[in-house]
Amino acid sequence: MQRPKLSFNVWKERTLRIVFILVALVLFGSFLFIVFSSSTLTAPVILKFDSMRGITLFGEGANVWGIWFLGFCIITVNTIFSEFFFFRERMISYVFLGTNVLIAILLFVIVSVIVAVN
């Protein structure tokens, strides 16, 4: 019995491939940023603050990894949905991968701000 061939349909289109690579690079950059700056984080880590109320949420250094992992999971689920909808409704596939770009950039900004504040 022959195994079915697994193929990543999103990878076949040039535009989607570029978007996927861009998301992977930004995600990897935020990962490296946490790796190299996590040694400077001391407990308690400021996770949320605003100008009106001040600091409203403290956490540990591991919470920064949790934020990154949550973003990674969202990006992974969006990529799976993009693959699922590729032949059914291609526009939705583009929306999912486009959302990945926004989430990856937002994740990088969030991690950078948390590290910069602490």
Short mmCIF file of C-alpha atoms in Angstrom, two decimals:
data_model
loop_
_atom_site.label_atom_id
_atom_site.label_comp_id
_atom_site.label_asym_id
_atom_site.label_seq_id
_atom_site.Cartn_x
_atom_site.Cartn_y
_atom_site.Cartn_z
CA MET A 1 0.00 0.00 0.00
CA GLN A 2 1.35 3.38 -0.97
CA ARG A 3 1.31 6.27 1.46
CA PRO A 4 -0.51 9.43 0.48
CA LYS A 5 1.87 12.20 -0.42
CA LEU A 6 1.79 15.10 2.01
CA SER A 7 2.11 18.46 0.35
CA PHE A 8 1.95 21.96 1.69
CA ASN A 9 -0.27 23.74 -0.85
CA VAL A 10 0.38 27.19 0.55
CA TRP A 11 4.06 26.68 -0.23
CA LYS A 12 3.33 26.36 -3.96
CA GLU A 13 2.27 29.99 -4.46
CA ARG A 14 5.05 32.55 -4.50
CA THR A 15 3.22 35.28 -2.58
CA LEU A 16 2.07 32.97 0.18
CA ARG A 17 5.53 31.43 0.38
CA ILE A 18 7.06 34.90 0.89
CA VAL A 19 4.47 35.71 3.59
CA PHE A 20 5.15 32.39 5.30
CA ILE A 21 8.91 33.01 5.28
CA LEU A 22 8.42 36.56 6.58
CA VAL A 23 6.30 35.29 9.46
CA ALA A 24 8.85 32.57 10.26
CA LEU A 25 11.70 35.11 10.30
CA VAL A 26 9.87 37.55 12.58
CA LEU A 27 8.84 34.70 14.88
CA PHE A 28 12.40 33.38 14.97
CA GLY A 29 13.68 36.91 15.64
CA SER A 30 11.36 37.30 18.62
CA PHE A 31 12.47 33.87 19.85
CA LEU A 32 16.13 34.90 19.65
CA PHE A 33 15.32 38.22 21.33
CA ILE A 34 13.83 36.35 24.30
CA VAL A 35 16.71 33.88 24.43
CA PHE A 36 19.38 36.57 24.57
CA SER A 37 17.55 38.95 26.88
CA SER A 38 15.83 36.55 29.28
CA SER A 39 18.92 36.36 31.47
CA THR A 40 18.51 40.07 32.30
CA LEU A 41 14.89 39.70 33.42
CA THR A 42 14.51 39.67 37.18
CA ALA A 43 11.35 38.78 39.06
CA PRO A 44 8.89 40.42 39.22
CA VAL A 45 8.58 41.15 35.51
CA ILE A 46 6.23 43.96 34.50
CA LEU A 47 3.80 42.48 31.99
CA LYS A 48 1.17 45.22 31.73
CA PHE A 49 1.22 48.92 32.45
CA ASP A 50 -0.52 52.09 31.33
CA SER A 51 -0.19 55.78 32.04
CA MET A 52 -3.46 56.06 33.97
CA ARG A 53 -3.19 53.22 36.50
CA GLY A 54 0.51 52.38 36.32
CA ILE A 55 1.63 48.78 36.64
CA THR A 56 -1.34 46.43 36.66
CA LEU A 57 0.19 42.99 36.05
CA PHE A 58 3.39 41.36 37.29
CA GLY A 59 4.76 37.98 36.35
CA GLU A 60 7.82 35.79 36.11
CA GLY A 61 10.38 35.52 33.33
CA ALA A 62 8.64 32.34 32.18
CA ASN A 63 5.51 34.36 31.43
CA VAL A 64 7.37 36.03 28.55
CA TRP A 65 7.94 32.57 27.09
CA GLY A 66 4.24 31.84 27.62
CA ILE A 67 3.28 34.92 25.65
CA TRP A 68 5.61 33.87 22.83
CA PHE A 69 4.27 30.31 22.88
CA LEU A 70 0.68 31.55 22.73
CA GLY A 71 1.53 33.65 19.66
CA PHE A 72 3.30 30.66 18.12
CA CYS A 73 0.20 28.49 18.67
CA ILE A 74 -2.07 31.11 17.10
CA ILE A 75 0.23 31.37 14.08
CA THR A 76 0.36 27.58 13.76
CA VAL A 77 -3.44 27.25 13.88
CA ASN A 78 -3.83 30.05 11.32
CA THR A 79 -1.36 28.31 9.01
CA ILE A 80 -3.26 25.01 9.35
CA PHE A 81 -6.54 26.81 8.58
CA SER A 82 -4.90 28.50 5.61
CA GLU A 83 -3.86 25.12 4.27
CA PHE A 84 -7.33 23.70 4.91
CA PHE A 85 -9.11 26.52 3.06
CA PHE A 86 -6.58 26.79 0.22
CA PHE A 87 -8.69 24.96 -2.39
CA ARG A 88 -12.07 25.66 -0.83
CA GLU A 89 -11.92 29.43 -0.43
CA ARG A 90 -8.58 30.88 -1.42
CA MET A 91 -9.35 34.40 -0.15
CA ILE A 92 -9.82 33.09 3.38
CA SER A 93 -6.48 31.35 3.06
CA TYR A 94 -4.88 34.70 2.20
CA VAL A 95 -6.61 36.34 5.16
CA PHE A 96 -5.29 33.72 7.58
CA LEU A 97 -1.71 34.09 6.36
CA GLY A 98 -2.00 37.88 6.28
CA THR A 99 -3.19 37.78 9.87
CA ASN A 100 -0.10 35.75 10.71
CA VAL A 101 2.07 38.68 9.62
CA LEU A 102 0.22 41.05 11.94
CA ILE A 103 0.35 38.60 14.84
CA ALA A 104 4.07 37.94 14.35
CA ILE A 105 4.90 41.67 14.26
CA LEU A 106 2.67 42.35 17.26
CA LEU A 107 4.30 39.48 19.15
CA PHE A 108 7.76 40.89 18.42
CA VAL A 109 6.67 44.33 19.64
CA ILE A 110 5.10 42.90 22.81
CA VAL A 111 8.21 40.90 23.68
CA SER A 112 10.45 43.89 22.94
CA VAL A 113 8.40 46.22 25.15
CA ILE A 114 8.31 43.76 28.05
CA VAL A 115 12.07 43.30 27.89
CA ALA A 116 12.71 47.03 27.48
CA VAL A 117 10.52 47.96 30.47
CA ASN A 118 12.24 45.46 32.71
#
